[in-house]
Tab-separated table of C-alpha atoms in Angstrom:
chain	number	residue	atom	x	y	z
A	499	ALA	CA	-55.315	-21.131	-28.057
A	500	GLN	CA	-52.905	-19.390	-30.280
A	501	THR	CA	-53.673	-16.462	-32.308
A	502	VAL	CA	-51.886	-14.811	-35.267
A	503	THR	CA	-52.543	-11.398	-36.528
A	504	GLN	CA	-51.516	-9.607	-39.786
A	505	SER	CA	-52.417	-5.973	-39.298
A	506	GLN	CA	-51.801	-4.897	-42.785
A	507	PRO	CA	-54.589	-6.312	-45.237
A	508	GLU	CA	-52.877	-4.600	-48.088
A	509	MET	CA	-49.364	-3.345	-48.944
A	510	SER	CA	-47.740	-2.229	-52.142
A	511	VAL	CA	-44.096	-1.687	-53.114
A	512	GLN	CA	-42.267	-0.326	-56.166
A	513	GLU	CA	-40.276	-2.886	-58.183
A	514	ALA	CA	-36.789	-3.232	-56.842
A	515	GLU	CA	-37.687	-1.732	-53.331
A	516	THR	CA	-37.963	-3.354	-50.103
A	517	VAL	CA	-41.144	-4.120	-48.054
A	518	THR	CA	-41.872	-5.396	-44.783
A	519	LEU	CA	-45.042	-7.426	-43.909
A	520	SER	CA	-45.892	-7.454	-40.075
A	521	CYS	CA	-47.143	-10.433	-38.129
A	522	THR	CA	-47.801	-10.857	-34.429
A	523	TYR	CA	-48.855	-13.957	-32.377
A	524	ASP	CA	-49.956	-14.879	-28.999
A	525	THR	CA	-48.916	-18.052	-27.484
A	526	SER	CA	-47.996	-19.475	-23.922
A	527	GLU	CA	-45.855	-22.280	-25.581
A	528	SER	CA	-41.993	-21.992	-25.791
A	529	ASP	CA	-41.390	-24.597	-28.615
A	530	TYR	CA	-43.057	-23.813	-31.920
A	531	TYR	CA	-42.484	-22.776	-35.576
A	532	LEU	CA	-43.377	-19.880	-37.496
A	533	PHE	CA	-43.858	-19.679	-41.253
A	534	TRP	CA	-44.648	-17.376	-44.205
A	535	TYR	CA	-46.513	-18.767	-46.955
A	536	LYS	CA	-47.066	-17.149	-50.354
A	537	GLN	CA	-50.456	-17.641	-52.345
A	538	PRO	CA	-50.150	-16.256	-55.864
A	539	PRO	CA	-53.429	-15.824	-58.000
A	540	SER	CA	-53.237	-19.538	-58.970
A	541	ARG	CA	-54.053	-20.141	-55.217
A	542	GLN	CA	-51.410	-22.517	-54.597
A	543	MET	CA	-49.797	-22.286	-51.101
A	544	ILE	CA	-46.092	-21.876	-51.277
A	545	LEU	CA	-43.719	-21.999	-48.411
A	546	VAL	CA	-41.478	-18.903	-48.336
A	547	ILE	CA	-39.536	-19.110	-45.024
A	548	ARG	CA	-39.728	-20.629	-41.551
A	549	GLN	CA	-38.237	-19.938	-38.077
A	550	GLU	CA	-37.799	-21.978	-35.295
A	551	ALA	CA	-38.737	-20.474	-32.000
A	552	TYR	CA	-35.696	-21.600	-29.989
A	553	LYS	CA	-33.253	-19.930	-32.679
A	554	GLN	CA	-32.249	-16.398	-32.152
A	555	GLN	CA	-30.971	-16.144	-35.538
A	556	ASN	CA	-33.210	-14.729	-38.239
A	557	ALA	CA	-33.927	-17.029	-40.993
A	558	THR	CA	-33.000	-15.985	-44.559
A	559	GLU	CA	-33.864	-17.288	-47.942
A	560	ASN	CA	-32.369	-15.343	-50.877
A	561	ARG	CA	-34.302	-12.179	-50.990
A	562	PHE	CA	-36.627	-13.091	-48.038
A	563	SER	CA	-35.793	-12.603	-44.479
A	564	VAL	CA	-37.534	-12.406	-41.254
A	565	ASN	CA	-37.160	-10.227	-38.064
A	566	PHE	CA	-38.150	-12.624	-35.247
A	567	GLN	CA	-38.566	-10.892	-31.936
A	568	LYS	CA	-39.573	-13.655	-29.556
A	569	ALA	CA	-40.381	-11.631	-26.369
A	570	ALA	CA	-42.406	-9.213	-28.528
A	571	LYS	CA	-44.146	-12.171	-30.410
A	572	SER	CA	-43.305	-10.502	-33.637
A	573	PHE	CA	-42.378	-12.236	-36.822
A	574	SER	CA	-42.111	-9.795	-39.888
A	575	LEU	CA	-41.188	-10.803	-43.397
A	576	LYS	CA	-38.637	-8.696	-45.362
A	577	ILE	CA	-38.575	-8.720	-49.130
A	578	SER	CA	-35.767	-7.119	-50.732
A	579	ASP	CA	-35.412	-6.113	-54.214
A	580	SER	CA	-38.991	-6.801	-54.888
A	581	GLN	CA	-40.089	-8.376	-58.190
A	582	LEU	CA	-43.343	-8.452	-60.016
A	583	GLY	CA	-43.566	-12.207	-59.263
A	584	ASP	CA	-43.732	-11.306	-55.546
A	585	ALA	CA	-47.195	-10.006	-56.013
A	586	ALA	CA	-49.413	-12.409	-54.011
A	587	MET	CA	-51.195	-12.749	-50.754
A	588	TYR	CA	-48.734	-13.671	-47.862
A	589	PHE	CA	-49.755	-15.579	-44.743
A	590	CYS	CA	-48.091	-15.869	-41.574
A	591	ALA	CA	-48.600	-19.220	-39.754
A	592	TYR	CA	-47.818	-20.624	-36.277
A	593	ARG	CA	-47.342	-24.379	-35.851
A	594	SER	CA	-48.000	-25.644	-32.289
A	595	ASN	CA	-45.744	-27.786	-30.290
A	596	ASN	CA	-48.631	-29.970	-30.350
A	597	ALA	CA	-47.914	-29.926	-33.879
A	598	GLY	CA	-51.305	-31.146	-35.114
A	599	LYS	CA	-52.636	-27.512	-34.856
A	600	SER	CA	-51.766	-24.792	-37.139
A	601	THR	CA	-52.978	-21.170	-36.986
A	602	PHE	CA	-52.775	-18.766	-39.903
A	603	GLY	CA	-53.267	-14.907	-39.997
A	604	ASP	CA	-55.758	-13.296	-42.170
A	605	GLY	CA	-53.178	-12.519	-44.958
A	606	THR	CA	-51.642	-9.470	-46.403
A	607	THR	CA	-52.152	-8.733	-50.207
A	608	LEU	CA	-48.966	-7.401	-51.682
A	609	THR	CA	-49.020	-5.498	-54.962
A	610	VAL	CA	-45.757	-4.930	-56.751
A	611	LYS	CA	-45.769	-1.741	-59.044
A	612	PRO	CA	-43.530	-1.676	-62.110
B	25	GLU	CA	-43.805	-35.846	-58.779
B	26	ALA	CA	-44.304	-35.361	-55.196
B	27	GLN	CA	-47.635	-33.722	-54.706
B	28	VAL	CA	-50.905	-33.547	-52.759
B	29	THR	CA	-53.871	-33.978	-55.107
B	30	GLN	CA	-57.539	-32.910	-54.357
B	31	ASN	CA	-60.589	-33.946	-56.229
B	32	PRO	CA	-62.932	-32.245	-57.494
B	33	ARG	CA	-61.145	-28.983	-58.083
B	34	TYR	CA	-64.551	-27.183	-58.393
B	35	LEU	CA	-68.045	-28.314	-57.179
B	36	ILE	CA	-71.348	-26.723	-57.203
B	37	THR	CA	-74.006	-28.432	-55.057
B	38	VAL	CA	-77.258	-28.014	-53.263
B	39	THR	CA	-78.025	-27.772	-49.644
B	40	GLY	CA	-78.232	-31.232	-47.968
B	41	LYS	CA	-76.462	-33.223	-50.612
B	42	LYS	CA	-73.827	-35.336	-49.074
B	43	LEU	CA	-70.480	-34.989	-50.689
B	44	THR	CA	-66.883	-36.031	-50.321
B	45	VAL	CA	-63.821	-34.194	-51.351
B	46	THR	CA	-60.879	-36.431	-51.700
B	47	CYS	CA	-57.180	-35.750	-50.821
B	48	SER	CA	-54.290	-38.019	-51.611
B	49	GLN	CA	-50.451	-37.490	-51.128
B	50	ASN	CA	-47.736	-39.724	-52.675
B	51	MET	CA	-44.892	-38.728	-50.210
B	52	ASN	CA	-45.585	-41.127	-47.453
B	53	HIS	CA	-46.484	-38.522	-45.101
B	54	GLU	CA	-47.777	-39.111	-41.724
B	55	TYR	CA	-49.498	-35.884	-41.043
B	56	MET	CA	-52.495	-34.604	-43.047
B	57	SER	CA	-54.954	-31.658	-42.433
B	58	TRP	CA	-57.954	-29.741	-44.007
B	59	TYR	CA	-58.287	-25.999	-44.000
B	60	ARG	CA	-60.955	-23.703	-45.420
B	61	GLN	CA	-60.062	-20.256	-46.734
B	62	ASP	CA	-62.622	-17.460	-46.666
B	63	PRO	CA	-62.016	-13.855	-47.650
B	64	GLY	CA	-60.628	-11.846	-44.861
B	65	LEU	CA	-60.324	-14.903	-42.568
B	66	GLY	CA	-57.129	-16.529	-43.773
B	67	LEU	CA	-57.005	-20.366	-43.443
B	68	ARG	CA	-58.821	-22.098	-40.532
B	69	GLN	CA	-58.050	-25.681	-39.774
B	70	ILE	CA	-60.996	-28.124	-39.866
B	71	TYR	CA	-59.350	-31.425	-38.930
B	72	TYR	CA	-56.070	-32.960	-38.862
B	73	SER	CA	-54.478	-36.422	-38.630
B	74	MET	CA	-51.256	-37.161	-36.991
B	75	ASN	CA	-51.360	-40.840	-38.339
B	76	VAL	CA	-53.576	-43.559	-39.606
B	77	GLU	CA	-56.655	-44.034	-37.526
B	78	VAL	CA	-55.651	-40.850	-35.761
B	79	THR	CA	-57.803	-37.854	-36.269
B	80	ASP	CA	-58.561	-34.579	-34.289
B	81	LYS	CA	-60.500	-31.294	-34.599
B	82	GLY	CA	-59.207	-28.195	-35.531
B	83	ASP	CA	-60.625	-24.717	-35.002
B	84	VAL	CA	-63.984	-25.213	-37.238
B	85	PRO	CA	-64.804	-28.831	-37.261
B	86	GLU	CA	-68.529	-28.376	-37.231
B	87	GLY	CA	-70.391	-29.796	-40.279
B	88	TYR	CA	-67.350	-31.811	-41.394
B	89	LYS	CA	-66.209	-35.430	-40.872
B	90	VAL	CA	-62.838	-37.067	-41.909
B	91	SER	CA	-61.390	-40.385	-41.824
B	92	ARG	CA	-57.928	-41.777	-42.220
B	93	LYS	CA	-58.077	-45.547	-43.093
B	94	GLU	CA	-54.778	-45.518	-45.056
B	95	LYS	CA	-51.675	-43.305	-44.991
B	96	ARG	CA	-52.195	-41.638	-48.255
B	97	ASN	CA	-55.903	-40.521	-48.212
B	98	PHE	CA	-57.643	-38.226	-45.979
B	99	PRO	CA	-61.128	-37.453	-47.387
B	100	LEU	CA	-63.224	-34.696	-46.133
B	101	ILE	CA	-66.990	-35.440	-45.910
B	102	LEU	CA	-69.926	-33.003	-45.741
B	103	GLU	CA	-72.805	-35.099	-44.666
B	104	SER	CA	-75.304	-32.189	-45.173
B	105	PRO	CA	-73.838	-29.154	-46.773
B	106	SER	CA	-75.207	-25.741	-46.190
B	107	PRO	CA	-74.432	-22.304	-47.850
B	108	ASN	CA	-72.049	-21.288	-44.974
B	109	GLN	CA	-69.734	-24.173	-46.164
B	110	THR	CA	-69.227	-22.390	-49.548
B	111	SER	CA	-65.517	-21.790	-49.326
B	112	LEU	CA	-62.063	-22.672	-50.758
B	113	TYR	CA	-60.887	-25.884	-49.242
B	114	PHE	CA	-57.203	-26.940	-48.926
B	115	CYS	CA	-55.716	-30.309	-48.083
B	116	ALA	CA	-51.999	-30.379	-46.781
B	117	SER	CA	-49.606	-33.053	-45.705
B	118	SER	CA	-46.255	-33.121	-43.893
B	119	LEU	CA	-43.666	-35.681	-43.220
B	120	SER	CA	-44.677	-36.080	-39.739
B	121	SER	CA	-46.229	-34.089	-36.974
B	122	GLY	CA	-42.868	-32.648	-35.867
B	123	VAL	CA	-43.092	-28.768	-35.809
B	124	TYR	CA	-40.090	-28.464	-38.239
B	125	ASN	CA	-41.975	-29.919	-41.112
B	126	GLU	CA	-43.500	-27.791	-43.624
B	127	GLN	CA	-46.868	-28.377	-44.897
B	128	PHE	CA	-47.349	-29.122	-48.558
B	129	PHE	CA	-50.585	-27.959	-49.829
B	130	GLY	CA	-53.013	-29.329	-52.515
B	131	PRO	CA	-54.258	-27.184	-55.212
B	132	GLY	CA	-57.637	-26.377	-53.433
B	133	THR	CA	-61.146	-27.199	-54.003
B	134	ARG	CA	-63.582	-24.343	-54.649
B	135	LEU	CA	-66.961	-25.572	-53.198
B	136	THR	CA	-70.269	-23.611	-53.683
B	137	VAL	CA	-73.385	-24.731	-51.750
B	138	LEU	CA	-76.530	-23.223	-53.116
C-alpha cells in the first residue's frame, strides 16, 4: 500500500516571501501521479499542481512549482511571492496506477503573515 | 456550471439511524469516490467507483455502503451510524480512472453522530 507523509503540520511565511512544503511517499509502482491540493477555510478542495511520475521536468503553475525527486520519493511544493490568499491547508496526494485508489497526506497548515 | 454536489451539507443524527449522503456530478465523469476527513488524518478514501455498477473498497470502508446505478450519482449509505463516523465527508469525481485526471471535489458534508 502506498503512504504519503507530510512532516510539517504547520508552516508560516511572510507575505511576498517563498515557502516550501515537504511531501514524501512510498510506493513500489513506477507509473503514478502526484498532486498538491489546497483547502482554504471554506473547506473546498482545489487542485494546485500535478506531476507525472515518468516526467523528469518539474511542474510549474504560475507562483507554484514542485521539486520532484523520484528516486528519493520526494515531492515538495514551492510557493513564491506568497499572498494572503495562499493561507490554507495543503494536501499532498498520490494517485495509483490502479487509478481507483488515492492516498492523501495529513496536510500542512500554511499561515501567511502580512 | 460543472460541479459535484452533495446533500445534505450538514447533518446531525443519532446512533443507529440509517442515513444517506447523496453525491451527484454533471460532468459525465466515469470515476467517483468518497473520502472522509478527520483532524490530523488528512483525507482517507472510503469507496470508489470506476464506472457504473463497478465499486471497490478504499482504505476505510467499514460501516459504509455505496452504489453506482447511474453515472451521475454515487450515494454514501451509513446503515447504522456510530459516533466514530462523525467526520467531514467529500465526494469527488474525475473524467476517467486514468491517473492523469484530477479529481473534482464536492463542497463536503459535515456529519455528527450523537
